[in-house]
Amino acid sequence: MRGSMGYFYLCSSAQLLNLMIVHRFTCGVINTHLYAQLRKTWGIQAMARPSSDLAAFREIFSKSNNIAIITGAGVSAESGVPTFRGAGGYWRKWQAQELATPTAFAHNPSRVWEFYHYRREVMLTKNPNPAHQAIAECEERLGKQGRKVTVITQNIDELHRRAGTKNLLEIHGSLFKTRCMMCGHEEANYKSPICSALEGRGAPDPDADDAQIPVEELPRCEQRGCNGLLRPAVVWFGETLDADILSDAEKVLDNCDLCLIVGTSSVVYPAAMFAPQVAARGVPVAEFNLENTPATERFKFHFHGSCGSTLPPALARHESEAN
């Protein structure tokens, strides 16, 4: 990676060779043991316990001109979105990591499309929560002051977009975009159901049977003369992130003077590296989460609790802002 983040250097570390493709990142999960190894490799030492002093955070916030906000599944969970993480995080018999892979789609595209159809239909019933709204309002308000807020999200549900966020980098793609396996065409798709064969399918009950939909009846490309099989335009485990989006994220993180990490477990790679590397160059990082994460000790602030309750007062208009 270019700039002060130093990711090209990290690519040369032996511990990362199974997680990276040179000059590009693959999506995966870092376990706590590997994270400890990486901390040792990077020379990261334990820091003082993060502060929960909201007034101190607000003082830094009031003087920041380029704010990066990294968000994860915890933000959307408060809107009732299934996270498919931890105990009980299954769809039927499978965890997301077993279905969200190129191999799973190649072996059983019907099952994978049932899984994503279910998630799309659920998302159409959900709405942005106070955390999404606080971020969008903050971006709009600070933008009028010549200050910038950029959201880098791992979520694929588009709730930030629906809340009104404009400066948005969806590094893992979107549930509501499709990509053709044949011609590569990518486009937004909000059809419900996405195809007739999936109507009423995708129930998450462990006893539900696979629909075993013939591949020719699954979503197909409508580009002239194509008719190729469509897939969700999301980044699956083991796939590389979009190089342009990742480059944009790098620039945001290199230039930010305040970073918030909101509702993320800090174990999904490469996003798990973003905030610690920002902190390593001396930029204040504030974590908002229901629990500590493997990276918590690296940050200046940690605010414990639901994002919908902790984030709005943190991002509200500061007394120093002009009315």
Tab-separated table of C-alpha atoms in Angstrom:
chain	number	residue	atom	x	y	z
A	1	MET	CA	0.000	0.000	0.000
A	2	ARG	CA	1.156	3.517	-0.786
A	3	GLY	CA	1.593	6.188	1.854
A	4	SER	CA	2.168	6.131	5.582
A	5	MET	CA	-0.007	3.078	6.221
A	6	GLY	CA	2.902	0.848	5.133
A	7	TYR	CA	0.899	-2.137	3.888
A	8	PHE	CA	3.432	-3.102	1.207
A	9	TYR	CA	5.892	-3.683	4.020
A	10	LEU	CA	3.395	-5.823	5.856
A	11	CYS	CA	2.907	-7.935	2.752
A	12	SER	CA	6.461	-9.186	3.155
A	13	SER	CA	5.820	-10.596	6.648
A	14	ALA	CA	5.746	-14.376	6.648
A	15	GLN	CA	2.677	-14.455	8.888
A	16	LEU	CA	0.644	-12.618	6.241
A	17	LEU	CA	1.504	-14.645	3.181
A	18	ASN	CA	-1.534	-16.873	3.585
A	19	LEU	CA	-3.791	-13.837	3.943
A	20	MET	CA	-2.586	-11.542	1.170
A	21	ILE	CA	-2.145	-11.515	-2.557
A	22	VAL	CA	0.748	-9.237	-3.448
A	23	HIS	CA	-0.416	-5.617	-3.888
A	24	ARG	CA	-4.049	-6.687	-3.264
A	25	PHE	CA	-6.017	-7.840	-0.243
A	26	THR	CA	-8.187	-10.877	0.211
A	27	CYS	CA	-11.177	-11.038	2.489
A	28	GLY	CA	-10.826	-13.316	5.502
A	29	VAL	CA	-10.930	-13.614	9.261
A	30	ILE	CA	-8.025	-13.110	11.635
A	31	ASN	CA	-8.160	-15.192	14.800
A	32	THR	CA	-6.895	-13.795	18.079
A	33	HIS	CA	-3.751	-15.980	18.043
A	34	LEU	CA	-2.719	-14.683	14.620
A	35	TYR	CA	-3.528	-11.131	15.695
A	36	ALA	CA	-1.127	-11.553	18.628
A	37	GLN	CA	1.548	-12.777	16.211
A	38	LEU	CA	0.995	-9.774	13.951
A	39	ARG	CA	1.259	-7.386	16.882
A	40	LYS	CA	4.635	-8.908	17.719
A	41	THR	CA	5.763	-8.679	14.089
A	42	TRP	CA	4.729	-5.022	13.841
A	43	GLY	CA	6.445	-4.200	17.129
A	44	ILE	CA	3.155	-3.060	18.661
A	45	GLN	CA	3.366	-2.578	22.404
A	46	ALA	CA	0.508	-2.435	24.881
A	47	MET	CA	-0.851	1.059	25.457
A	48	ALA	CA	-2.612	2.667	28.380
A	49	ARG	CA	-6.233	1.670	28.842
A	50	PRO	CA	-8.403	3.562	26.320
A	51	SER	CA	-10.305	6.534	27.697
A	52	SER	CA	-14.102	6.757	27.853
A	53	ASP	CA	-14.020	10.523	28.410
A	54	LEU	CA	-16.655	11.831	26.019
A	55	ALA	CA	-15.744	15.463	26.632
A	56	ALA	CA	-12.118	14.777	25.667
A	57	PHE	CA	-13.255	13.004	22.496
A	58	ARG	CA	-15.595	15.872	21.652
A	59	GLU	CA	-12.770	18.390	21.982
A	60	ILE	CA	-10.699	16.459	19.411
A	61	PHE	CA	-13.777	15.984	17.221
A	62	SER	CA	-14.420	19.750	17.198
A	63	LYS	CA	-10.966	20.396	15.706
A	64	SER	CA	-10.889	17.556	13.151
A	65	ASN	CA	-11.251	18.327	9.455
A	66	ASN	CA	-10.919	14.868	7.867
A	67	ILE	CA	-12.826	12.216	9.790
A	68	ALA	CA	-12.809	8.548	8.762
A	69	ILE	CA	-15.543	6.292	10.137
A	70	ILE	CA	-15.066	2.526	9.757
A	71	THR	CA	-18.244	0.533	10.376
A	72	GLY	CA	-19.049	-3.148	10.749
A	73	ALA	CA	-21.885	-5.551	11.414
A	74	GLY	CA	-22.589	-4.204	14.904
A	75	VAL	CA	-24.078	-1.031	13.433
A	76	SER	CA	-26.577	-2.951	11.308
A	77	ALA	CA	-27.362	-5.466	14.053
A	78	GLU	CA	-29.161	-2.668	15.884
A	79	SER	CA	-31.516	-2.422	12.906
A	80	GLY	CA	-32.338	-6.094	13.355
A	81	VAL	CA	-30.029	-7.326	10.615
A	82	PRO	CA	-28.703	-10.873	11.211
A	83	THR	CA	-24.913	-10.815	11.572
A	84	PHE	CA	-24.269	-14.569	11.072
A	85	ARG	CA	-21.480	-14.286	13.628
A	86	GLY	CA	-20.806	-16.116	16.887
A	87	ALA	CA	-23.053	-18.616	18.636
A	88	GLY	CA	-26.281	-19.145	16.756
A	89	GLY	CA	-24.935	-17.324	13.702
A	90	TYR	CA	-26.190	-19.917	11.238
A	91	TRP	CA	-28.377	-19.955	8.167
A	92	ARG	CA	-29.839	-23.452	8.208
A	93	LYS	CA	-26.805	-25.649	8.950
A	94	TRP	CA	-24.181	-23.272	7.642
A	95	GLN	CA	-22.245	-20.247	8.815
A	96	ALA	CA	-21.718	-17.378	6.414
A	97	GLN	CA	-18.071	-18.341	5.904
A	98	GLU	CA	-19.232	-21.651	4.410
A	99	LEU	CA	-21.609	-20.024	1.927
A	100	ALA	CA	-19.933	-16.739	1.060
A	101	THR	CA	-17.163	-18.273	-1.033
A	102	PRO	CA	-16.529	-18.793	-4.755
A	103	THR	CA	-16.223	-22.530	-4.105
A	104	ALA	CA	-19.626	-22.733	-2.448
A	105	PHE	CA	-21.224	-20.890	-5.361
A	106	ALA	CA	-19.517	-23.111	-7.914
A	107	HIS	CA	-20.668	-26.269	-6.128
A	108	ASN	CA	-24.200	-25.186	-5.255
A	109	PRO	CA	-25.318	-21.857	-6.743
A	110	SER	CA	-28.928	-22.594	-5.811
A	111	ARG	CA	-28.132	-22.841	-2.093
A	112	VAL	CA	-25.962	-19.716	-2.137
A	113	TRP	CA	-28.640	-17.756	-3.977
A	114	GLU	CA	-31.244	-18.908	-1.446
A	115	PHE	CA	-28.996	-17.550	1.308
A	116	TYR	CA	-28.572	-14.182	-0.409
A	117	HIS	CA	-32.221	-13.997	-1.451
A	118	TYR	CA	-33.166	-14.430	2.219
A	119	ARG	CA	-30.771	-11.653	3.237
A	120	ARG	CA	-32.055	-9.311	0.511
A	121	GLU	CA	-35.669	-9.864	1.513
A	122	VAL	CA	-34.849	-9.306	5.200
A	123	MET	CA	-33.020	-6.085	4.386
A	124	LEU	CA	-36.013	-4.702	2.525
A	125	THR	CA	-37.885	-4.750	5.852
A	126	LYS	CA	-35.138	-2.970	7.848
A	127	ASN	CA	-34.383	0.718	8.319
A	128	PRO	CA	-31.374	2.802	9.337
A	129	ASN	CA	-31.029	3.224	13.090
A	130	PRO	CA	-29.833	6.202	15.180
A	131	ALA	CA	-26.167	5.327	14.547
A	132	HIS	CA	-26.589	5.424	10.754
A	133	GLN	CA	-28.575	8.631	11.059
A	134	ALA	CA	-26.032	10.302	13.353
A	135	ILE	CA	-23.228	9.560	10.880
A	136	ALA	CA	-25.213	10.895	7.908
A	137	GLU	CA	-26.267	14.037	9.774
A	138	CYS	CA	-22.696	14.647	10.914
A	139	GLU	CA	-21.377	14.308	7.368
A	140	GLU	CA	-23.929	16.781	6.015
A	141	ARG	CA	-23.400	19.295	8.825
A	142	LEU	CA	-19.610	19.248	8.747
A	143	GLY	CA	-19.613	19.350	4.957
A	144	LYS	CA	-21.222	22.794	5.135
A	145	GLN	CA	-18.280	23.876	7.309
A	146	GLY	CA	-15.695	22.676	4.784
A	147	ARG	CA	-14.911	19.577	6.843
A	148	LYS	CA	-15.112	16.032	5.503
A	149	VAL	CA	-16.516	12.778	6.852
A	150	THR	CA	-15.972	9.538	4.927
A	151	VAL	CA	-17.547	6.213	5.848
A	152	ILE	CA	-15.660	3.009	5.070
A	153	THR	CA	-18.083	0.168	5.692
A	154	GLN	CA	-17.736	-3.591	5.689
A	155	ASN	CA	-21.523	-3.903	5.571
A	156	ILE	CA	-23.329	-4.888	2.393
A	157	ASP	CA	-26.840	-3.804	3.419
A	158	GLU	CA	-26.820	-0.212	2.070
A	159	LEU	CA	-28.272	1.166	5.328
A	160	HIS	CA	-25.669	3.958	5.354
A	161	ARG	CA	-26.741	4.940	1.855
A	162	ARG	CA	-30.408	4.904	2.843
A	163	ALA	CA	-29.630	7.066	5.888
A	164	GLY	CA	-28.202	9.704	3.563
A	165	THR	CA	-24.434	9.114	3.724
A	166	LYS	CA	-22.805	10.409	0.546
A	167	ASN	CA	-19.042	9.866	1.060
A	168	LEU	CA	-19.324	6.094	1.291
A	169	LEU	CA	-16.904	3.296	0.449
A	170	GLU	CA	-18.567	-0.140	0.539
A	171	ILE	CA	-15.427	-2.263	0.591
A	172	HIS	CA	-17.316	-5.578	0.591
A	173	GLY	CA	-19.878	-4.649	-2.067
A	174	SER	CA	-23.666	-4.585	-1.830
A	175	LEU	CA	-26.493	-7.108	-1.457
A	176	PHE	CA	-28.382	-5.074	-4.015
A	177	LYS	CA	-25.890	-5.343	-6.844
A	178	THR	CA	-25.295	-8.297	-9.147
A	179	ARG	CA	-22.397	-9.299	-11.365
A	180	CYS	CA	-22.558	-11.545	-14.421
A	181	MET	CA	-20.286	-14.589	-14.305
A	182	MET	CA	-20.018	-14.500	-18.096
A	183	CYS	CA	-19.739	-10.890	-19.269
A	184	GLY	CA	-18.814	-9.250	-15.950
A	185	HIS	CA	-21.560	-6.620	-16.140
A	186	GLU	CA	-22.426	-5.217	-12.705
A	187	GLU	CA	-25.545	-3.266	-11.832
A	188	ALA	CA	-27.949	-2.369	-9.039
A	189	ASN	CA	-30.799	-4.842	-8.587
A	190	TYR	CA	-33.649	-4.257	-6.140
A	191	LYS	CA	-36.097	-6.802	-7.569
A	192	SER	CA	-38.137	-8.693	-5.000
A	193	PRO	CA	-37.880	-11.566	-5.543
A	194	ILE	CA	-34.783	-11.311	-7.691
A	195	CYS	CA	-36.165	-14.130	-9.869
A	196	SER	CA	-39.423	-16.097	-9.820
A	197	ALA	CA	-37.756	-19.372	-8.852
A	198	LEU	CA	-36.558	-17.846	-5.577
A	199	GLU	CA	-39.948	-16.520	-4.514
A	200	GLY	CA	-40.762	-17.895	-1.063
A	201	ARG	CA	-37.359	-19.598	-0.830
A	202	GLY	CA	-34.460	-19.077	1.556
A	203	ALA	CA	-36.086	-19.867	4.909
A	204	PRO	CA	-33.292	-20.048	7.531
A	205	ASP	CA	-34.887	-22.902	9.507
A	206	PRO	CA	-32.298	-25.669	10.092
A	207	ASP	CA	-34.864	-28.222	8.946
A	208	ALA	CA	-35.608	-26.453	5.656
A	209	ASP	CA	-34.637	-28.371	2.537
A	210	ASP	CA	-32.542	-26.920	-0.255
A	211	ALA	CA	-34.713	-25.723	-3.121
A	212	GLN	CA	-32.273	-27.253	-5.628
A	213	ILE	CA	-33.257	-24.704	-8.261
A	214	PRO	CA	-31.914	-25.559	-11.733
A	215	VAL	CA	-29.091	-23.215	-12.630
A	216	GLU	CA	-30.919	-21.940	-15.714
A	217	GLU	CA	-33.726	-20.673	-13.448
A	218	LEU	CA	-31.425	-18.699	-11.149
A	219	PRO	CA	-30.883	-14.955	-11.746
A	220	ARG	CA	-29.588	-14.370	-15.263
A	221	CYS	CA	-27.864	-11.473	-17.000
A	222	GLU	CA	-30.173	-9.300	-19.087
A	223	GLN	CA	-27.445	-7.747	-21.207
A	224	ARG	CA	-28.106	-8.240	-24.896
A	225	GLY	CA	-26.977	-11.676	-26.069
A	226	CYS	CA	-25.557	-12.761	-22.703
A	227	ASN	CA	-27.953	-14.622	-20.339
A	228	GLY	CA	-25.032	-15.558	-18.078
A	229	LEU	CA	-25.494	-16.620	-14.469
A	230	LEU	CA	-25.570	-13.706	-12.026
A	231	ARG	CA	-23.908	-13.717	-8.621
A	232	PRO	CA	-24.192	-11.237	-5.756
A	233	ALA	CA	-21.708	-8.393	-6.282
A	234	VAL	CA	-20.162	-8.828	-2.855
A	235	VAL	CA	-16.637	-9.737	-1.810
A	236	TRP	CA	-16.595	-13.354	-0.712
A	237	PHE	CA	-14.089	-14.909	1.656
A	238	GLY	CA	-10.865	-15.547	-0.240
A	239	GLU	CA	-11.567	-12.922	-2.914
A	240	THR	CA	-9.653	-9.706	-3.495
A	241	LEU	CA	-11.211	-6.366	-2.676
A	242	ASP	CA	-11.899	-3.956	-5.496
A	243	ALA	CA	-8.568	-2.230	-6.144
A	244	ASP	CA	-10.093	1.194	-6.826
A	245	ILE	CA	-12.226	1.162	-3.683
A	246	LEU	CA	-9.295	-0.048	-1.605
A	247	SER	CA	-7.081	2.700	-3.035
A	248	ASP	CA	-9.713	5.299	-2.131
A	249	ALA	CA	-9.914	3.857	1.397
A	250	GLU	CA	-6.117	4.043	1.702
A	251	LYS	CA	-6.164	7.737	0.791
A	252	VAL	CA	-8.900	8.469	3.317
A	253	LEU	CA	-7.034	6.661	6.092
A	254	ASP	CA	-3.710	8.250	5.184
A	255	ASN	CA	-5.198	11.746	5.374
A	256	CYS	CA	-7.635	11.503	8.280
A	257	ASP	CA	-7.012	13.406	11.505
A	258	LEU	CA	-9.609	11.443	13.495
A	259	CYS	CA	-10.828	7.872	13.037
A	260	LEU	CA	-13.896	6.187	14.486
A	261	ILE	CA	-14.331	2.426	14.380
A	262	VAL	CA	-17.947	1.528	14.988
A	263	GLY	CA	-19.582	-1.838	15.576
A	264	THR	CA	-16.800	-3.958	14.161
A	265	SER	CA	-15.148	-6.982	15.740
A	266	SER	CA	-11.728	-6.096	14.279
A	267	VAL	CA	-11.230	-9.675	13.078
A	268	VAL	CA	-12.392	-9.466	9.440
A	269	TYR	CA	-9.365	-8.892	7.271
A	270	PRO	CA	-8.158	-6.516	5.833
A	271	ALA	CA	-10.449	-3.995	7.574
A	272	ALA	CA	-9.105	-5.265	10.910
A	273	MET	CA	-5.795	-3.561	10.065
A	274	PHE	CA	-7.189	-0.161	9.128
A	275	ALA	CA	-7.721	1.496	12.515
A	276	PRO	CA	-4.624	0.043	14.242
A	277	GLN	CA	-2.444	1.397	11.444
A	278	VAL	CA	-4.093	4.825	11.718
A	279	ALA	CA	-3.430	4.747	15.472
A	280	ALA	CA	0.190	3.734	14.829
A	281	ARG	CA	0.858	7.049	13.101
A	282	GLY	CA	-0.478	8.979	16.092
A	283	VAL	CA	-4.000	9.777	14.903
A	284	PRO	CA	-6.699	9.537	17.614
A	285	VAL	CA	-8.933	6.499	17.124
A	286	ALA	CA	-12.221	6.022	18.983
A	287	GLU	CA	-13.874	2.617	19.172
A	288	PHE	CA	-17.632	2.311	19.694
A	289	ASN	CA	-18.655	-1.257	20.496
A	290	LEU	CA	-20.590	-3.512	22.824
A	291	GLU	CA	-17.384	-5.252	23.820
A	292	ASN	CA	-13.628	-4.994	23.634
A	293	THR	CA	-11.934	-6.270	20.491
A	294	PRO	CA	-8.413	-7.578	19.773
A	295	ALA	CA	-7.470	-4.017	18.772
A	296	THR	CA	-9.079	-2.059	21.631
A	297	GLU	CA	-5.838	-1.429	23.518
A	298	ARG	CA	-4.391	0.326	20.466
A	299	PHE	CA	-6.972	3.109	20.553
A	300	LYS	CA	-7.181	6.406	22.409
A	301	PHE	CA	-10.896	5.999	23.194
A	302	HIS	CA	-13.338	3.178	23.746
A	303	PHE	CA	-17.041	3.803	24.291
A	304	HIS	CA	-18.870	0.743	25.532
A	305	GLY	CA	-22.507	0.250	24.601
A	306	SER	CA	-24.835	0.096	21.631
A	307	CYS	CA	-23.752	2.261	18.717
A	308	GLY	CA	-27.226	3.758	18.532
A	309	SER	CA	-26.867	5.172	22.040
A	310	THR	CA	-23.155	6.073	22.170
A	311	LEU	CA	-22.587	7.526	18.692
A	312	PRO	CA	-25.289	10.260	18.445
A	313	PRO	CA	-24.002	12.286	21.441
A	314	ALA	CA	-20.414	11.825	20.240
A	315	LEU	CA	-21.189	13.253	16.791
A	316	ALA	CA	-23.739	15.879	17.778
A	317	ARG	CA	-23.121	19.557	17.023
A	318	HIS	CA	-20.253	20.871	19.169
A	319	GLU	CA	-20.639	24.162	20.984
A	320	SER	CA	-17.780	25.585	18.918
A	321	GLU	CA	-19.651	24.996	15.646
A	322	ALA	CA	-21.439	27.920	14.056
A	323	ASN	CA	-25.233	27.605	14.069
